[in-house]
Amino acid sequence: MKKTFMILMIISVIPLFNSCTKSSEFLDKKPLGEYSETDVWSDPALVETFVNMMYRNALGWPFSIERLSDYSDESFFTPDWDVLNFNKSLMTSDGLLGWQVDWATPHTLHFRWDPLYANARRTNIFFSKINDVPGDEAVIDNLKGQAYFMRAWTYFYLTALYGGVPIITKAYTLNDEFEVARNTYEECISFIVGQIDSAALFLPDAYPTDGHVTRGAALAFKARVLLYAASDLHNSGKNGDVTSGFSNPELLGYVGGDANARWTAAKNAAKAVIDLNKYSLYKATPAPADSVAQNFVELFTSKGTNEDILLQFFTPKTDENWDGYNPGLYCGPNGYHNWGNNTPLGDLVDEYEMKDGSKFDWANLTHKANPYLNREARFYATVLYEGVQWRKRPSDALQIDPFSKIQVGYVYNPGNVMIKAGLDTRSGPIEDWNGGKTGYYLRKYVDPAVDPQYVKQDVPFKHLRYGEVLLNYAEACIELGQDAEARTYINLIRKRAGQPDLPGSLTGDALRQAYRHERRIELAFEDHRFWDVRRWLVGEIAYKQTSAVDVRYNATETSVPSYRKADGSTYGAPVFAKKDTPGDSRAWNKKIYFFPIMRDEMNKNTLLVQNPGY
Amino acid sequence: MKKTFHNLWFLKPENYFHKLSITLKIVTLLLVCGLTLPAFSLTPGIPAADDQQQIKVSGTITDASTSEAMIGVNVQIKGTTIGAISDASGKYSLMVTDPNATLVFSFIGYVNQEIPLGGKTTIDVALASEVTGLEEVVVVGYSTQKRATVTGSVVVAKGDDLKKSPAMNISNNLIGRMPGLTAVSRSGEPGYDNATLRIRGSNTLGDNSPLVVVDGVANRDMNRLNPNDIESITILKDASAAIYGSQAANGVILVTTKRGMLGKPKISLNLSAGGTQPTVIPEMADAAQYSEMLNEIAYYKTPSLGRNQKYSEADLQQYRDGSDPWGHPNTDWFDECFKPWSSQNQMTASISGGTDNMKYFLSLGTRYQDAVYKNSATNFRQYDFRTNIDGKLSKNIDIAFDVAGREELRNYPTRSVGDSFRMLMRGKPNMPAYWPNGDPGPDIEYGDNPVVTVTDATGYDQDKRYVLNSNLRLNINIPWVQGLLLTFNGSFDKNIAFRKLWQTPWYLYTWDGNPEYITTKGKRGFDAPQLTEYMADGQRVAVNALVTYERTFAARHTVKVLAGTERRNGFSDNFNAFRKNYISTAVDQLFAGASDQYMANNGSASQNAYMSYFGRVNYDLSRKYLIEFVWRYDGSYMFPEDKRFGFFPGISAGWRISEENFWKNSLGLFNNFKIRGSWGQTGNDRIDEYQYLTTYGFVDSRTYVYGGADAKLLYETKIPNPNVTWEIANQANIGFDASMFNNKISMSFDYFNNVRSQILIQRNASIPNSTGLTLPPENIGKVKNTGFEGIITYNNQAGDLNYSISANGSYSRNEVLFWDETPGIPEYQRATGKPMPTQNWDGTFNSQLYYQAIGIFDDQGEIDGTPHWAGAIPGDVIFEDVNKDDVIDGLDRVRGEKNNLPRFIYGFTFNLGYKGFDLAILFQGATGSVQYISPESGEIGNFYKEAADNRWTPENTGSAYARTWNRDEEYWRSQGNTYWLYNMDYLRLKNFELGYTLPSSVNKSLNIEALRFYINGMNLLTFSKQKLIDPELESGTAYPLQRVVTGGITLTF
């Protein structure tokens, strides 16, 4: 009996293990969280999500904690993160300093060699596969159009940063030959323009939902590319100081050729967008009852207007890390429990004209007595300054400041002892170390309707808008000597801003300077200035000791209970003074016109030529 | 009968009894020896009796330490084959003809005793367990071996020794006890205090974690086992682990739990309770110092504005004298946040016992650990049970059925420990934690005032995990083939986790300096409550079948063969859901959240499968010449179909020279001397799965938005590597085990040389980034790791005092043999030939390139005369111009020679017993590791006191410490350099336990078996060069290790 039992036991055990011998079946598992290559490239819906990723990486994180404005003479990045060292032009081929903060996700993180080429690879994979994807031809063409655009966008930023770069259109596999030389700047621009032309061919005029690239976006982008290419930085007739002694000037710009033809191409490209008659300036002619400043606020907090050509949307639902997307929190004053970053520099603020079109001037005592009186409308839509009404303070701050007016000043007693610091200063009672250092906070793009402590806003970033196209057109006209045409278009911008027309007498270099001023003001904090100061070869002007504003109240009391009196009035009139932003002494080195290729990359690809100065 | 028993001892469930007994008895062994040996010497001689007369001799055999009856002890008349075996009540009887014969009592794991009859007919014997452990049974892969015949490099820790620590986590009890184990505790946070365990240091650029096998089942979590349930922990350090094949390269830790033993039910209670406190609390600058330093920051930026740009002398004075607690507080944030002592306690009750047909070990336990914070929201609680049952189904069939389960409850505040400790470090001493009126002070940012965010004022984060482990084992003895045994094991493990994160707004108070001292309340963190729930459900199934054959031929040739097959598979599912904008905090359930656009859910799954064929062959000649061969043929789901299987062999041999006559004659002081050597190839399968597939995945949590709608983002998850395979470890080991002077001194020493090849690393360094490739790891890395380890133990007794002293040390040094170097980099930046760099958080290794800090600039003249970073000012750190090109740039960075894992780790144990008292002490230390300790200081947060006290200032020139810095603005902050690199050598009193056991006379009157009182402690003293943080931690923002002191009782009845 026992024996039988035992035999049964053994027999029952053995089959269990016999079944294991079909190892192939037992070990055959599939990843449950991923799609196979075949899945993806046989389904246009999945391909579309792959194209979405190109947008994400090409267009980046423009509202990240660190903004491109911090790297030029627009704003100051309070937390530093090595940005000052970048702005001192200390960048080398071993380190891009504050440009490559890798523990956060700053916008600049993808304006670099590696991520841009990673994005180029995405487009290369796409083009190596798309012709075999089954599906509606219109859908496929549309996807191709978007991918051409993203490839152009990617190479555009590569050339803007490095000059000519290797044009790579193949999707490498592990066993390929990887060493490749740089193409010339001219070849790169031709390539980019070709890609844009292809994009324009495939892209539709509009989509059911905004945010996709359209034919209009392709044309507007082409205008920007050609404008940049025509600029002094890439013109061997103008960039001699940068390229002198460099063995390969063709990598940095056009060598010879017809500069006028390039400006004409830029002009025509901008004109092509204008001639679409699809876009127009938002509230181009302000109604008499309009607040022009309010028009501007609306333009930058709306979800899209007839002026917008390419928008990057965000939703409050979009689950980003702390460093991903929350401009209200990042830029807002510390007295709102915000982080006080990207604070406008005095240099920029002082550029805003008076309402009558005259220059603001600290030497003008009327101006100095109240710098914020009678400034042009765009100033009020862009900058938060001492005493301006802003959104309701959070509960704890509201009891300290029931008026919810920006406080960036200090109250002094007759003994010249500081007795009360504004809520939004670096000595205030709330998160003082997050206070800005310039006396200003950023208003542009910030939606005052949401409390960014708790909720993210859903304001889109404007990558391409009609206002820029008009300015691009005007710039090309100026460089072609077509001053009247240029003034006409600049005046469209000024008219919308409520500023008087440029006088007909303004021509030549004076007009160029007026244009550059206009562009700086109109496109402030829209990621243009960083590139403009480079392509105009004006780095020395933009990178220097920056300025801020000092605001003080001279109280007659020895101590005061609050920054403002109970009735909201101040302790005496504020005294304004221009001062240096503490520690923000920037410097320019001409090598910084182009970025270095990192030493490791140079070592890995011996065919590369390093940019001058590194 | 005896032979059969012997041949199969290692698979008989009863024999777990033997192992257990060893463990239980070893502590009191010396005492027993002291009592019994002199007694025999006093036995008077008796004249010889008539040869023909048969005398019946009988007696009872007990265990010397537990006084329990011992079954199965072999009793033999010396020089004859006449013998007997003790029965279930420990009784034996046999007939002798010679009244002066000598009886030999022997039992595996116990010291043989020879007792001359001397005419007596009743001989009661108390057997003591073997001191040298030569007969000790060592758990090895899928089997057990006797210590004497082990040829691999194996180290064992007894459960009873590991228990002598108040640590809440088993992994922390191993540190310093086991030669060859490099272990470091990186956090003391309740529930997250697993030590990092490395066997023989680091061997690979990939995952270095060893395989953990609990009761024969791989990849179970050992950390949370109840220490009272553990019989022993064995570590297989060399190629003897090859029976675990592709999982064995990082070493194998085998945990064996206790089993029931023959005898009446024994009930044991162990209760302890005590307090914990941080070992090291960072010392930070005070308010006056900090304010002065903020002044210096402003001064260095704009010297023209003087030294009081932020705080006037009057302010500084008020910070110093504390005269204005509202306006000029002086806050010690750690002091405000931490309580002096936090509590922990544990209770375990177990019942064990058994009859011939059924043996059982049952235990129930609970443990609780509070955190260091005042009003702490953090704590860890565990409930566990274990039922290990052995039964006899028939004469030839044994069954074992084990079920163990536990509930792990972790409670945390909604801000992570990293956030809270970051904020503690950043806590500004001139800001109040609480206002003088008791309201909590303002935050540093984001609502982070640590005295509030460590409490439940912000909601809660509750993590519940349920673990169920079960095994069923059948041993089937094949009666018609002598020595043949079949074993069938099946295990089923289940892991369920449920986490609930309930985040509510909290309130902090601001004071704006108003003279009425009115504070204002602000809502922080969230505008409305929000809830996230996470659910995960996983299981593992493993089944194996083993055939064992063991037989001794011609009394000299012993052969043992084991062959088996195993398959394992597992899956896990997870799911989470989120809602926000709760109207009320009253109900913390999902349904009560707003049904709005923010509702979200997510989920995923994974699966795996492995199958293996493995075996072991042992041969020994006269227990003198030993040889072992192990192998495993492993298949894994991770690889493409034609590359799934790999073969991993291991061979080892031993020579017990002490058994040779020439040795016995000339080197008699050695009782035992064995030389062993081994070589093998094992694999490491802790690598990413499916690397051979081109796959695309959705980006987690991030989207691109068109209009107002989130759109999915698909990306190329990986570029395939069609040739992916396991890492291969070539492991060579040579060593010896010896004991001397009648086992008073025992020692063991090993030298090893491991070469890990086919390590999966990316060829990043030589493939240009212009390819855009995110390279797949390829099997190209190669690392050598050599070292040695040893242990020496001395034990002796002097009167009632018995004691043992033991020292162990382990040294390992690794060196990169192949690394994908970027062409053209200077020799001093190459990783090849250097110790492995520590992998960075982002998976890169290049953090190990440092500028060499060689001093502090004292004045402008010195700066001008030295190559320096642009913009350097006096007080800045001098970087060495390594390549002497008069420029400080990336070429001046040098690859570090050390990483954050100690190279040498050592321990000293002292065990003393005197009458009822017992004392166990473990000192433990480590050398050879460095940490980059770089605090967030300046306007963003406070400075270490050491940096503040010694800082360079225009007045304090010549300092070795740099000037006041602000965040990462200075080049010597933003550029990795050796100024921040600290030597983490330490020595600490790791464990201490003092116990007193009531004398047995008292026990009888109390009707109990034993009662022991004890106090014990952990991390009681620490000696370290570096004083900033606990030397085992990796950063100042980790939860500190704990100094623990508890008292307890163990009651057995």
PDB file of N, CA, C and O in Angstrom, chain A residues 9 20 28 34-35 41 49 52 61 79 94 121 210 317 320 337 396 420 426 433 453-454 601 603-604, chain B residues 310 426 444 474 512 520 523-524 597 611 644 696 702 706-707 712 716-717 765 769 823 890 939 967:
ATOM      1  N   MET A   9       3.005   9.181  -5.855  1.00  0.00           N
ATOM      2  CA  MET A   9       3.577  10.500  -5.558  1.00  0.00           C
ATOM      3  C   MET A   9       4.601  10.872  -6.620  1.00  0.00           C
ATOM      4  O   MET A   9       4.599  11.983  -7.152  1.00  0.00           O
ATOM      5  N   CYS A  20       7.901  21.507 -18.153  1.00  0.00           N
ATOM      6  CA  CYS A  20       8.874  22.593 -18.204  1.00  0.00           C
ATOM      7  C   CYS A  20       9.784  22.497 -19.408  1.00  0.00           C
ATOM      8  O   CYS A  20      10.421  23.466 -19.783  1.00  0.00           O
ATOM      9  N   ASP A  28       8.684  32.510 -22.919  1.00  0.00           N
ATOM     10  CA  ASP A  28       8.296  33.508 -23.909  1.00  0.00           C
ATOM     11  C   ASP A  28       7.404  34.560 -23.268  1.00  0.00           C
ATOM     12  O   ASP A  28       6.214  34.350 -23.079  1.00  0.00           O
ATOM     13  N   GLU A  34       5.122  48.320 -23.116  1.00  0.00           N
ATOM     14  CA  GLU A  34       5.746  48.933 -24.287  1.00  0.00           C
ATOM     15  C   GLU A  34       5.112  48.405 -25.578  1.00  0.00           C
ATOM     16  O   GLU A  34       4.422  47.392 -25.579  1.00  0.00           O
ATOM     17  N   TYR A  35       5.392  49.117 -26.650  1.00  0.00           N
ATOM     18  CA  TYR A  35       4.943  48.681 -27.965  1.00  0.00           C
ATOM     19  C   TYR A  35       6.140  48.184 -28.762  1.00  0.00           C
ATOM     20  O   TYR A  35       7.230  48.738 -28.653  1.00  0.00           O
ATOM     21  N   TRP A  41       5.005  51.141 -36.272  1.00  0.00           N
ATOM     22  CA  TRP A  41       5.124  51.586 -37.656  1.00  0.00           C
ATOM     23  C   TRP A  41       4.108  50.938 -38.581  1.00  0.00           C
ATOM     24  O   TRP A  41       4.274  50.888 -39.794  1.00  0.00           O
ATOM     25  N   THR A  49       1.682  59.754 -32.129  1.00  0.00           N
ATOM     26  CA  THR A  49       2.196  60.012 -30.782  1.00  0.00           C
ATOM     27  C   THR A  49       3.724  60.109 -30.798  1.00  0.00           C
ATOM     28  O   THR A  49       4.309  60.786 -29.960  1.00  0.00           O
ATOM     29  N   ASN A  52       4.325  63.572 -31.826  1.00  0.00           N
ATOM     30  CA  ASN A  52       4.091  64.465 -30.679  1.00  0.00           C
ATOM     31  C   ASN A  52       5.364  64.656 -29.863  1.00  0.00           C
ATOM     32  O   ASN A  52       5.652  65.733 -29.354  1.00  0.00           O
ATOM     33  N   TRP A  61      10.785  73.574 -23.109  1.00  0.00           N
ATOM     34  CA  TRP A  61      10.111  73.975 -21.878  1.00  0.00           C
ATOM     35  C   TRP A  61      10.238  75.489 -21.703  1.00  0.00           C
ATOM     36  O   TRP A  61      10.908  75.942 -20.778  1.00  0.00           O
ATOM     37  N   PRO A  79      18.016  82.404  -8.489  1.00  0.00           N
ATOM     38  CA  PRO A  79      18.732  81.286  -7.856  1.00  0.00           C
ATOM     39  C   PRO A  79      20.138  81.043  -8.408  1.00  0.00           C
ATOM     40  O   PRO A  79      20.830  80.151  -7.921  1.00  0.00           O
ATOM     41  N   ASP A  94      34.484  72.349 -21.773  1.00  0.00           N
ATOM     42  CA  ASP A  94      34.280  71.381 -20.693  1.00  0.00           C
ATOM     43  C   ASP A  94      32.982  71.611 -19.959  1.00  0.00           C
ATOM     44  O   ASP A  94      32.532  70.760 -19.204  1.00  0.00           O
ATOM     45  N   ARG A 121      17.448  62.515 -34.600  1.00  0.00           N
ATOM     46  CA  ARG A 121      17.302  61.076 -34.805  1.00  0.00           C
ATOM     47  C   ARG A 121      15.833  60.672 -34.878  1.00  0.00           C
ATOM     48  O   ARG A 121      15.456  59.809 -35.660  1.00  0.00           O
ATOM     49  N   ASP A 210      -5.625  73.761 -32.001  1.00  0.00           N
ATOM     50  CA  ASP A 210      -4.403  74.550 -32.141  1.00  0.00           C
ATOM     51  C   ASP A 210      -3.218  73.841 -31.512  1.00  0.00           C
ATOM     52  O   ASP A 210      -3.373  72.995 -30.656  1.00  0.00           O
ATOM     53  N   LYS A 317      -3.475  70.514 -15.795  1.00  0.00           N
ATOM     54  CA  LYS A 317      -3.476  69.091 -15.494  1.00  0.00           C
ATOM     55  C   LYS A 317      -2.124  68.459 -15.833  1.00  0.00           C
ATOM     56  O   LYS A 317      -1.746  67.445 -15.265  1.00  0.00           O
ATOM     57  N   GLU A 320       3.765  67.929 -14.433  1.00  0.00           N
ATOM     58  CA  GLU A 320       5.196  68.160 -14.606  1.00  0.00           C
ATOM     59  C   GLU A 320       5.861  68.069 -13.247  1.00  0.00           C
ATOM     60  O   GLU A 320       5.232  68.189 -12.220  1.00  0.00           O
ATOM     61  N   HIS A 337       4.352  84.178  -1.909  1.00  0.00           N
ATOM     62  CA  HIS A 337       4.896  82.823  -1.772  1.00  0.00           C
ATOM     63  C   HIS A 337       5.343  82.281  -3.114  1.00  0.00           C
ATOM     64  O   HIS A 337       5.288  81.083  -3.354  1.00  0.00           O
ATOM     65  N   ASP A 396      -2.000  84.996   4.498  1.00  0.00           N
ATOM     66  CA  ASP A 396      -1.100  85.551   5.517  1.00  0.00           C
ATOM     67  C   ASP A 396      -0.533  86.896   5.071  1.00  0.00           C
ATOM     68  O   ASP A 396      -0.448  87.840   5.859  1.00  0.00           O
ATOM     69  N   LYS A 420      11.533  99.048   7.749  1.00  0.00           N
ATOM     70  CA  LYS A 420      10.521  98.134   7.216  1.00  0.00           C
ATOM     71  C   LYS A 420      10.893  97.792   5.783  1.00  0.00           C
ATOM     72  O   LYS A 420      11.140  98.672   4.964  1.00  0.00           O
ATOM     73  N   ARG A 426      14.088  91.165  -0.587  1.00  0.00           N
ATOM     74  CA  ARG A 426      14.905  90.100  -0.004  1.00  0.00           C
ATOM     75  C   ARG A 426      15.098  90.279   1.489  1.00  0.00           C
ATOM     76  O   ARG A 426      15.890  89.561   2.106  1.00  0.00           O
ATOM     77  N   TRP A 433      14.560  84.967   0.926  1.00  0.00           N
ATOM     78  CA  TRP A 433      15.652  84.552   0.043  1.00  0.00           C
ATOM     79  C   TRP A 433      15.160  84.327  -1.380  1.00  0.00           C
ATOM     80  O   TRP A 433      15.957  84.205  -2.299  1.00  0.00           O
ATOM     81  N   GLN A 453       0.559  79.282  -6.370  1.00  0.00           N
ATOM     82  CA  GLN A 453       0.980  78.419  -5.267  1.00  0.00           C
ATOM     83  C   GLN A 453       0.304  77.067  -5.369  1.00  0.00           C
ATOM     84  O   GLN A 453       0.854  76.057  -4.971  1.00  0.00           O
ATOM     85  N   TYR A 454      -0.928  77.084  -5.810  1.00  0.00           N
ATOM     86  CA  TYR A 454      -1.736  75.854  -5.782  1.00  0.00           C
ATOM     87  C   TYR A 454      -2.063  75.322  -7.168  1.00  0.00           C
ATOM     88  O   TYR A 454      -2.257  74.130  -7.345  1.00  0.00           O
ATOM     89  N   GLU A 601      32.915  65.276 -27.268  1.00  0.00           N
ATOM     90  CA  GLU A 601      32.386  65.069 -28.615  1.00  0.00           C
ATOM     91  C   GLU A 601      33.499  65.259 -29.646  1.00  0.00           C
ATOM     92  O   GLU A 601      33.598  64.516 -30.615  1.00  0.00           O
ATOM     93  N   ASN A 603      36.557  64.632 -29.155  1.00  0.00           N
ATOM     94  CA  ASN A 603      37.416  63.452 -29.071  1.00  0.00           C
ATOM     95  C   ASN A 603      36.797  62.241 -29.748  1.00  0.00           C
ATOM     96  O   ASN A 603      37.491  61.383 -30.273  1.00  0.00           O
ATOM     97  N   LYS A 604      35.475  62.174 -29.701  1.00  0.00           N
ATOM     98  CA  LYS A 604      34.801  60.999 -30.255  1.00  0.00           C
ATOM     99  C   LYS A 604      34.677  61.087 -31.765  1.00  0.00           C
ATOM    100  O   LYS A 604      34.484  60.076 -32.421  1.00  0.00           O
TER     101      LYS A 604
ATOM    102  N   LYS B 310      23.350  93.666   4.841  1.00  0.00           N
ATOM    103  CA  LYS B 310      22.062  93.034   5.142  1.00  0.00           C
ATOM    104  C   LYS B 310      21.700  93.205   6.616  1.00  0.00           C
ATOM    105  O   LYS B 310      20.565  93.510   6.941  1.00  0.00           O
ATOM    106  N   ARG B 426      18.555  73.422   5.487  1.00  0.00           N
ATOM    107  CA  ARG B 426      18.436  74.781   4.974  1.00  0.00           C
ATOM    108  C   ARG B 426      17.866  75.723   6.023  1.00  0.00           C
ATOM    109  O   ARG B 426      17.911  76.943   5.854  1.00  0.00           O
ATOM    110  N   ILE B 444      10.388  77.935   4.515  1.00  0.00           N
ATOM    111  CA  ILE B 444      11.555  78.298   3.740  1.00  0.00           C
ATOM    112  C   ILE B 444      11.118  78.525   2.297  1.00  0.00           C
ATOM    113  O   ILE B 444      11.528  79.477   1.656  1.00  0.00           O
ATOM    114  N   LEU B 474       8.225  17.942  -0.217  1.00  0.00           N
ATOM    115  CA  LEU B 474       8.069  16.506  -0.018  1.00  0.00           C
ATOM    116  C   LEU B 474       9.434  15.860  -0.181  1.00  0.00           C
ATOM    117  O   LEU B 474      10.137  16.150  -1.148  1.00  0.00           O
ATOM    118  N   ASP B 512       5.000  90.363  10.518  1.00  0.00           N
ATOM    119  CA  ASP B 512       5.633  91.372   9.672  1.00  0.00           C
ATOM    120  C   ASP B 512       6.352  92.416  10.496  1.00  0.00           C
ATOM    121  O   ASP B 512       6.703  93.477   9.988  1.00  0.00           O
ATOM    122  N   THR B 520       0.054  86.316  11.321  1.00  0.00           N
ATOM    123  CA  THR B 520      -1.036  86.050  10.384  1.00  0.00           C
ATOM    124  C   THR B 520      -0.878  84.651   9.814  1.00  0.00           C
ATOM    125  O   THR B 520       0.233  84.157   9.613  1.00  0.00           O
ATOM    126  N   LYS B 523      -2.389  79.699   4.337  1.00  0.00           N
ATOM    127  CA  LYS B 523      -2.622  78.328   3.890  1.00  0.00           C
ATOM    128  C   LYS B 523      -1.486  77.919   2.958  1.00  0.00           C
ATOM    129  O   LYS B 523      -1.168  78.623   2.017  1.00  0.00           O
ATOM    130  N   ARG B 524      -0.889  76.792   3.215  1.00  0.00           N
ATOM    131  CA  ARG B 524       0.264  76.385   2.420  1.00  0.00           C
ATOM    132  C   ARG B 524       0.069  75.007   1.817  1.00  0.00           C
ATOM    133  O   ARG B 524      -0.765  74.230   2.263  1.00  0.00           O
ATOM    134  N   GLN B 597     -11.504  67.776 -14.139  1.00  0.00           N
ATOM    135  CA  GLN B 597     -10.469  67.468 -15.120  1.00  0.00           C
ATOM    136  C   GLN B 597      -9.186  66.917 -14.489  1.00  0.00           C
ATOM    137  O   GLN B 597      -8.348  66.360 -15.182  1.00  0.00           O
ATOM    138  N   MET B 611      13.765  29.297 -16.053  1.00  0.00           N
ATOM    139  CA  MET B 611      13.869  27.878 -15.759  1.00  0.00           C
ATOM    140  C   MET B 611      15.312  27.409 -15.795  1.00  0.00           C
ATOM    141  O   MET B 611      16.147  27.965 -16.501  1.00  0.00           O
ATOM    142  N   ARG B 644      18.620  32.262 -24.736  1.00  0.00           N
ATOM    143  CA  ARG B 644      18.061  32.344 -23.386  1.00  0.00           C
ATOM    144  C   ARG B 644      18.871  31.599 -22.348  1.00  0.00           C
ATOM    145  O   ARG B 644      18.811  31.920 -21.179  1.00  0.00           O
ATOM    146  N   TYR B 696       8.945  50.806 -28.136  1.00  0.00           N
ATOM    147  CA  TYR B 696       8.529  52.192 -27.994  1.00  0.00           C
ATOM    148  C   TYR B 696       7.630  52.266 -26.770  1.00  0.00           C
ATOM    149  O   TYR B 696       6.835  51.362 -26.521  1.00  0.00           O
ATOM    150  N   ARG B 702       4.317  62.868 -18.737  1.00  0.00           N
ATOM    151  CA  ARG B 702       4.409  64.101 -19.509  1.00  0.00           C
ATOM    152  C   ARG B 702       3.646  63.962 -20.819  1.00  0.00           C
ATOM    153  O   ARG B 702       3.526  62.870 -21.376  1.00  0.00           O
ATOM    154  N   TYR B 706      -2.327  69.862 -27.304  1.00  0.00           N
ATOM    155  CA  TYR B 706      -2.907  70.544 -28.463  1.00  0.00           C
ATOM    156  C   TYR B 706      -4.216  71.154 -28.011  1.00  0.00           C
ATOM    157  O   TYR B 706      -5.088  70.445 -27.499  1.00  0.00           O
ATOM    158  N   GLY B 707      -4.354  72.454 -28.221  1.00  0.00           N
ATOM    159  CA  GLY B 707      -5.534  73.112 -27.680  1.00  0.00           C
ATOM    160  C   GLY B 707      -5.535  72.907 -26.180  1.00  0.00           C
ATOM    161  O   GLY B 707      -4.553  73.207 -25.520  1.00  0.00           O
ATOM    162  N   LYS B 712      -0.592  61.969 -26.009  1.00  0.00           N
ATOM    163  CA  LYS B 712       0.434  61.016 -25.582  1.00  0.00           C
ATOM    164  C   LYS B 712       1.743  61.238 -26.345  1.00  0.00           C
ATOM    165  O   LYS B 712       1.744  61.688 -27.493  1.00  0.00           O
ATOM    166  N   GLU B 716      11.246  56.137 -28.619  1.00  0.00           N
ATOM    167  CA  GLU B 716      12.014  54.912 -28.817  1.00  0.00           C
ATOM    168  C   GLU B 716      12.614  54.533 -27.472  1.00  0.00           C
ATOM    169  O   GLU B 716      13.569  55.142 -27.015  1.00  0.00           O
ATOM    170  N   THR B 717      12.016  53.557 -26.820  1.00  0.00           N
ATOM    171  CA  THR B 717      12.454  53.200 -25.471  1.00  0.00           C
ATOM    172  C   THR B 717      13.889  52.720 -25.477  1.00  0.00           C
ATOM    173  O   THR B 717      14.677  53.067 -24.624  1.00  0.00           O
ATOM    174  N   ALA B 765      31.015  56.605 -24.450  1.00  0.00           N
ATOM    175  CA  ALA B 765      32.208  57.419 -24.448  1.00  0.00           C
ATOM    176  C   ALA B 765      32.862  57.502 -25.808  1.00  0.00           C
ATOM    177  O   ALA B 765      33.589  58.439 -26.089  1.00  0.00           O
ATOM    178  N   ASN B 769      27.738  61.992 -29.926  1.00  0.00           N
ATOM    179  CA  ASN B 769      26.338  62.264 -29.643  1.00  0.00           C
ATOM    180  C   ASN B 769      25.592  62.755 -30.860  1.00  0.00           C
ATOM    181  O   ASN B 769      24.367  62.814 -30.852  1.00  0.00           O
ATOM    182  N   PRO B 823      38.228  58.563 -26.627  1.00  0.00           N
ATOM    183  CA  PRO B 823      39.599  58.639 -27.140  1.00  0.00           C
ATOM    184  C   PRO B 823      40.221  59.993 -26.794  1.00  0.00           C
ATOM    185  O   PRO B 823      39.521  61.010 -26.778  1.00  0.00           O
ATOM    186  N   GLY B 890      38.745  71.918 -17.967  1.00  0.00           N
ATOM    187  CA  GLY B 890      38.296  70.538 -17.746  1.00  0.00           C
ATOM    188  C   GLY B 890      39.416  69.519 -17.750  1.00  0.00           C
ATOM    189  O   GLY B 890      39.277  68.443 -17.178  1.00  0.00           O
ATOM    190  N   GLU B 939      22.261  82.134   0.928  1.00  0.00           N
ATOM    191  CA  GLU B 939      20.935  82.716   1.102  1.00  0.00           C
ATOM    192  C   GLU B 939      19.861  81.647   1.080  1.00  0.00           C
ATOM    193  O   GLU B 939      18.746  81.845   1.550  1.00  0.00           O
ATOM    194  N   ARG B 967      25.027  79.545  -2.330  1.00  0.00           N
ATOM    195  CA  ARG B 967      24.473  78.496  -3.194  1.00  0.00           C
ATOM    196  C   ARG B 967      25.578  77.935  -4.087  1.00  0.00           C
ATOM    197  O   ARG B 967      26.614  77.531  -3.587  1.00  0.00           O
TER     198      ARG B 967
END
